[in-house]
Short mmCIF file of C-alpha atoms in Angstrom, two decimals:
data_model
loop_
_atom_site.label_atom_id
_atom_site.label_comp_id
_atom_site.label_asym_id
_atom_site.label_seq_id
_atom_site.Cartn_x
_atom_site.Cartn_y
_atom_site.Cartn_z
CA MET A 1 197.48 116.29 0.55
CA LEU A 2 200.27 117.72 2.18
CA GLU A 3 202.52 119.82 -0.08
CA GLU A 4 206.67 117.88 -0.12
CA VAL A 5 208.90 119.50 2.00
CA ASN A 6 212.95 120.35 2.55
CA LEU A 7 213.19 117.99 5.87
CA ASP A 8 215.54 120.58 7.48
CA ARG A 9 213.52 123.47 6.39
CA LEU A 10 210.65 122.00 8.13
CA LEU A 11 212.59 121.00 11.30
CA HIS A 12 214.56 124.57 11.32
CA ALA A 13 210.59 126.26 11.17
CA THR A 14 209.31 124.18 13.45
CA ILE A 15 211.83 125.03 16.27
CA ARG A 16 211.77 128.74 15.49
CA ASP A 17 208.32 129.01 15.48
CA VAL A 18 206.65 126.07 17.75
CA ARG A 19 203.81 127.74 19.97
CA LEU A 20 204.40 127.30 23.77
CA HIS A 21 202.74 127.48 27.10
CA ARG A 22 200.43 124.59 26.29
CA ALA A 23 198.36 123.09 28.79
CA LYS A 24 199.19 119.31 30.44
CA ALA A 25 195.10 118.30 29.60
CA ARG A 26 195.83 119.23 25.88
CA LEU A 27 199.15 117.77 25.55
CA ALA A 28 197.90 114.47 27.01
CA ALA A 29 194.80 114.34 24.90
CA ARG A 30 196.57 114.84 21.53
CA SER A 31 199.30 112.20 22.75
CA ALA A 32 196.40 110.14 23.38
CA ARG A 33 194.49 110.56 20.06
CA ARG A 34 198.05 109.79 18.37
CA ALA A 35 198.28 106.58 20.16
CA ALA A 36 194.89 105.28 20.08
CA THR A 37 193.75 101.95 18.06
CA ALA A 38 190.26 102.51 18.31
CA THR A 39 188.42 103.57 15.59
CA ASN A 40 186.07 106.14 16.94
CA PHE A 41 188.64 107.02 19.94
CA GLN A 42 187.68 110.59 21.50
CA ALA A 43 189.67 112.55 24.25
CA THR A 44 188.39 115.61 25.72
CA SER A 45 190.77 118.09 27.77
CA TYR A 46 189.70 120.15 30.60
CA GLU A 47 191.99 122.56 32.12
CA LEU A 48 190.70 122.48 35.49
CA SER A 49 191.45 120.92 38.57
CA VAL A 50 189.40 118.37 40.45
CA VAL A 51 189.24 120.29 43.37
CA GLU A 52 187.35 123.24 41.62
CA GLN A 53 183.27 122.41 40.93
CA ALA A 54 183.60 122.62 37.33
CA GLY A 55 186.39 119.96 37.44
CA PHE A 56 184.44 117.58 40.17
CA ALA A 57 181.93 117.77 37.88
CA ALA A 58 183.61 116.37 34.85
CA ALA A 59 185.36 113.88 36.99
CA ALA A 60 182.05 112.46 38.33
CA GLY A 61 180.80 111.48 34.94
CA CYS A 62 183.90 108.96 34.68
CA ASP A 63 184.07 105.40 34.81
CA VAL A 64 187.33 104.91 35.76
CA ILE A 65 189.71 108.01 37.59
CA PHE A 66 193.71 107.62 37.22
CA SER A 67 195.12 109.79 40.06
CA CYS A 68 198.69 111.33 39.04
CA VAL A 69 198.40 113.80 41.42
CA ASP A 70 200.62 115.12 44.55
CA ARG A 71 198.89 117.40 46.82
CA PRO A 72 196.52 116.29 49.34
CA TRP A 73 193.71 118.19 48.72
CA PRO A 74 192.83 116.45 45.16
CA ARG A 75 193.38 113.35 46.62
CA ALA A 76 191.19 113.87 49.25
CA VAL A 77 188.33 114.78 46.59
CA LEU A 78 189.04 111.66 44.27
CA ASN A 79 188.92 109.65 47.47
CA LEU A 80 185.17 110.87 48.17
CA LEU A 81 184.41 110.37 44.42
CA ALA A 82 185.91 106.68 44.99
CA TYR A 83 183.27 105.97 47.40
CA THR A 84 180.31 108.30 47.49
CA HIS A 85 179.88 108.33 43.20
CA LEU A 86 181.60 104.60 42.89
CA ILE A 87 183.84 105.80 40.81
CA PRO A 88 187.45 103.17 40.84
CA VAL A 89 190.09 105.44 41.21
CA VAL A 90 193.64 103.92 40.41
CA ASP A 91 196.47 105.81 42.31
CA GLY A 92 200.00 105.58 43.13
CA GLY A 93 202.87 107.28 44.18
CA ILE A 94 206.23 107.14 45.10
CA ALA A 95 208.92 108.23 47.98
CA VAL A 96 212.66 108.71 47.61
CA ASP A 97 214.96 108.58 50.34
CA ALA A 98 217.72 111.00 49.77
CA ARG A 99 218.71 111.94 52.95
CA GLY A 100 222.29 113.49 53.05
CA GLY A 101 222.43 113.60 49.01
CA ARG A 102 222.64 109.51 48.49
CA LEU A 103 220.35 107.25 47.47
CA ARG A 104 219.32 105.20 50.26
CA GLY A 105 215.79 103.80 49.42
CA ALA A 106 212.77 104.33 47.06
CA GLU A 107 209.45 103.30 47.13
CA TRP A 108 206.30 103.44 44.92
CA ARG A 109 202.68 102.36 45.24
CA ALA A 110 199.68 101.68 43.12
CA HIS A 111 196.39 100.86 44.39
CA ILE A 112 193.09 101.54 43.70
CA ALA A 113 190.12 103.51 46.04
CA ALA A 114 187.05 101.69 45.41
CA PRO A 115 183.88 99.82 48.22
CA GLY A 116 185.64 96.98 49.45
CA ARG A 117 188.88 98.48 49.46
CA ALA A 118 191.60 100.54 51.46
CA CYS A 119 190.55 103.89 50.59
CA MET A 120 193.16 106.15 50.27
CA GLU A 121 193.54 108.09 53.57
CA CYS A 122 193.73 104.51 55.13
CA LEU A 123 196.63 103.97 52.97
CA GLY A 124 198.58 106.98 54.24
CA GLN A 125 198.67 108.45 50.41
CA TYR A 126 197.48 111.42 52.06
CA ASP A 127 196.77 113.41 55.72
CA PRO A 128 193.64 115.14 56.18
CA ALA A 129 195.27 117.53 58.09
CA HIS A 130 197.49 118.69 55.44
CA VAL A 131 194.25 119.33 52.85
CA GLN A 132 192.85 121.93 55.21
CA ALA A 133 196.64 123.70 55.04
CA GLU A 134 195.97 123.42 50.71
CA ARG A 135 192.64 124.85 50.91
CA ASP A 136 193.91 127.79 52.79
CA GLY A 137 197.25 128.42 50.72
CA SER A 138 199.75 127.66 52.89
CA LEU A 139 201.02 125.12 50.66
CA ASP A 140 201.58 127.83 47.71
CA ASP A 141 203.39 130.03 50.34
CA PRO A 142 207.00 129.74 49.87
CA ALA A 143 208.05 130.39 53.77
CA TYR A 144 205.09 128.00 55.04
CA ILE A 145 206.98 125.26 53.07
CA THR A 146 210.30 126.58 53.77
CA GLY A 147 209.15 126.56 57.74
CA LEU A 148 208.49 122.83 57.72
CA PRO A 149 211.32 120.00 58.76
CA ALA A 150 213.89 119.27 55.89
CA ASP A 151 212.45 115.59 55.61
CA HIS A 152 208.21 116.61 56.13
CA PRO A 153 206.50 114.67 53.20
CA LEU A 154 205.24 118.51 51.80
CA ARG A 155 208.80 119.05 51.28
CA ARG A 156 209.28 116.15 48.62
CA LYS A 157 209.21 116.53 45.18
CA GLU A 158 210.48 113.27 43.96
CA ASN A 159 210.07 112.94 40.10
CA VAL A 160 212.94 110.29 39.04
CA PHE A 161 212.08 108.95 35.75
CA VAL A 162 212.47 105.22 36.00
CA PHE A 163 210.55 105.28 39.20
CA SER A 164 207.61 107.10 37.92
CA ASN A 165 207.93 104.42 34.84
CA SER A 166 207.40 101.89 37.35
CA ALA A 167 204.69 103.75 39.50
CA ALA A 168 202.60 104.01 36.05
CA ALA A 169 203.14 100.67 35.27
CA ALA A 170 201.54 99.29 38.50
CA GLN A 171 198.78 101.62 38.12
CA LEU A 172 198.28 100.00 34.88
CA ASN A 173 198.68 96.40 36.53
CA GLN A 174 196.08 97.37 38.84
CA PHE A 175 193.73 98.57 36.15
CA ILE A 176 193.75 95.41 34.01
CA THR A 177 194.00 92.97 37.01
CA MET A 178 190.52 95.05 37.67
CA THR A 179 188.74 94.80 34.46
CA THR A 180 190.07 91.54 32.83
CA ALA A 181 190.32 89.58 36.41
CA PRO A 182 193.22 87.25 35.07
CA GLY A 183 192.60 83.97 36.39
CA GLY A 184 188.75 84.64 38.13
CA VAL A 185 190.98 87.36 40.24
CA ALA A 186 190.13 90.64 40.45
CA ASP A 187 191.73 92.09 43.52
CA THR A 188 194.75 91.73 44.83
CA GLY A 189 195.45 94.19 47.03
CA ALA A 190 197.38 97.63 47.63
CA HIS A 191 200.84 97.20 46.31
CA LEU A 192 204.01 98.89 47.92
CA TYR A 193 207.27 98.02 46.46
CA HIS A 194 210.61 98.62 48.04
CA LEU A 195 213.60 99.02 45.91
CA THR A 196 216.09 98.62 48.35
CA THR A 197 214.73 94.89 49.30
CA ALA A 198 213.22 94.39 46.06
CA THR A 199 209.79 93.09 47.91
CA LEU A 200 206.32 93.62 47.29
CA ASP A 201 204.13 94.26 50.48
CA HIS A 202 200.51 93.61 49.47
CA ARG A 203 197.48 95.06 51.94
CA GLU A 204 194.22 93.05 50.84
CA ASP A 205 191.74 94.09 53.26
CA GLY A 206 189.53 97.11 53.43
CA CYS A 207 189.14 100.66 55.37
CA ASP A 208 190.35 101.03 59.09
CA THR A 209 187.58 100.55 61.46
CA GLY A 210 185.22 103.99 61.97
CA CYS A 211 186.73 104.88 58.36
CA PRO A 212 183.50 107.12 56.76
CA TYR A 213 184.15 106.80 53.20
CA ASP A 214 183.15 102.72 52.86
CA SER A 215 180.73 102.69 55.42
CA MET A 216 178.77 106.06 56.21
CA LEU A 217 179.48 108.14 52.62
CA ARG A 218 179.13 104.95 50.82
CA ALA A 219 177.33 105.53 47.42
CA LEU A 220 175.43 109.09 48.72
CA GLY A 221 176.55 110.77 45.63
CA ASP A 222 175.79 114.52 45.47
CA ASP A 223 173.67 113.94 48.77
CA ALA A 224 176.98 113.39 50.68
CA PRO A 225 177.22 115.84 53.43
CA VAL A 226 180.61 116.74 52.60
CA THR A 227 181.63 119.68 50.54
CA VAL A 228 185.23 119.20 49.16
CA THR A 229 185.53 121.97 46.25
CA GLY A 230 186.51 125.29 46.40
CA ARG A 231 188.33 128.20 44.63
CA HIS A 232 191.68 127.23 43.85
CA ARG A 233 193.13 130.34 43.73
CA SER A 234 196.80 128.38 42.37
CA ALA A 235 194.60 126.96 39.44
CA GLU A 236 193.10 130.03 38.28
CA GLN A 237 196.75 131.90 38.23
CA THR A 238 198.41 129.02 36.49
CA ARG A 239 195.61 129.18 33.67
CA ALA A 240 195.68 133.26 33.27
CA ALA A 241 199.48 133.33 33.47
CA ARG A 242 199.05 130.78 30.59
CA THR A 243 196.90 132.85 28.74
CA ARG A 244 198.84 135.85 29.13
CA ALA A 245 202.12 134.23 27.65
CA VAL A 246 200.82 132.63 25.10
CA ARG A 247 199.37 136.43 24.05
CA ARG A 248 202.82 137.43 24.06
CA TRP A 249 204.04 134.86 21.79
CA PRO A 250 201.40 135.25 18.68
CA LEU A 251 202.15 133.06 16.00
CA ARG A 252 204.22 133.62 13.12
CA ARG A 253 202.38 132.84 9.81
CA CYS A 254 204.72 130.91 7.53
CA ALA A 255 205.67 132.29 3.94
CA PRO A 256 203.38 130.87 0.85
CA SER A 257 206.08 128.04 0.06
CA THR A 258 206.44 126.40 3.45
CA THR A 259 204.61 124.10 5.20
CA LEU A 260 205.09 125.02 9.10
CA CYS A 261 203.72 123.20 12.31
CA THR A 262 201.80 125.57 14.06
CA ASP A 263 200.41 122.99 16.78
CA SER A 264 201.17 119.75 17.39
CA ASP A 265 198.12 118.80 14.94
CA GLU A 266 198.31 121.24 12.82
CA ILE A 267 200.08 122.90 9.73
CA THR A 268 199.65 126.34 8.13
CA GLN A 269 200.43 126.02 4.90
CA SER A 270 199.93 129.45 2.76
CA GLY A 271 198.30 130.98 4.70
CA SER A 272 195.34 128.17 5.64
CA ILE A 273 195.47 125.55 8.63
CA GLY A 274 194.93 121.43 7.67
CA ARG A 275 195.65 118.61 9.69
CA ILE A 276 199.40 117.07 9.67
CA PRO A 277 199.97 113.35 10.83
CA PRO A 278 202.65 112.37 13.27
CA TRP A 279 206.09 112.77 11.39
CA PRO A 280 207.54 110.33 10.34
CA PRO A 281 203.74 109.11 8.83
CA GLY A 282 202.43 105.69 9.50
CA PRO A 283 200.66 102.89 7.23
CA ARG A 284 197.54 104.55 7.84
CA ASP A 285 199.05 107.88 7.30
CA GLN A 286 200.33 107.40 4.16
CA ARG A 287 198.45 109.78 1.03
#
């Protein structure tokens, strides 16, 4: 049972005292729990990179993986998981052509890396030569990035909201088609949408000739003779910085007569911690 409070007061207190520096993984898990319709839905967050050994192990226990990464190293790791551990990876990406400061075109991809389908390397989603550049830390070196040509793919940082939504929807369409096989069709190939011409390209064949992923590496699991994980200093530094930042922003306890959101899923009420539903409460949250 929640104490009734003045809405203006609650919002004012929340804005002043909200806890900052939350990891994306925690926010995603919270959003998934709020949106879930299943009775026993659970969401577990891991603040890890998939290129780290612990992150790789967590991903290897999944049935399906959605890939929303930008860098070549994690894509190479996910590509390996798709074929050695037989875990479908739903991947996508955006490319925007804005040379000269004007929008000339945009494209977004959606595909599934899985046995019998073209892998991400064969689709050109990452260049294997760039994987080592990320592993040795070059991609986190501003001098290295600055020295690349202006149109180099590693310098792109597209994040246009409407294009991101389109790519995400295309990935979900791929997943739904794979799992439900509407009309008996479970694989419509890799999709590439061109904004300028409003056309959609399909690639329905598998990997290129000589590609090891869907041949010699297929279904080897942990016996695959490839080491793709390693120490990710950037991930370590990000986690450490977030921990330090949280410590520098101590949580303020509210006054005894105030009900205050301290975390998106918690309240502090007269100094105690309790659960709070999303505001405003839905029908099943009414108490």
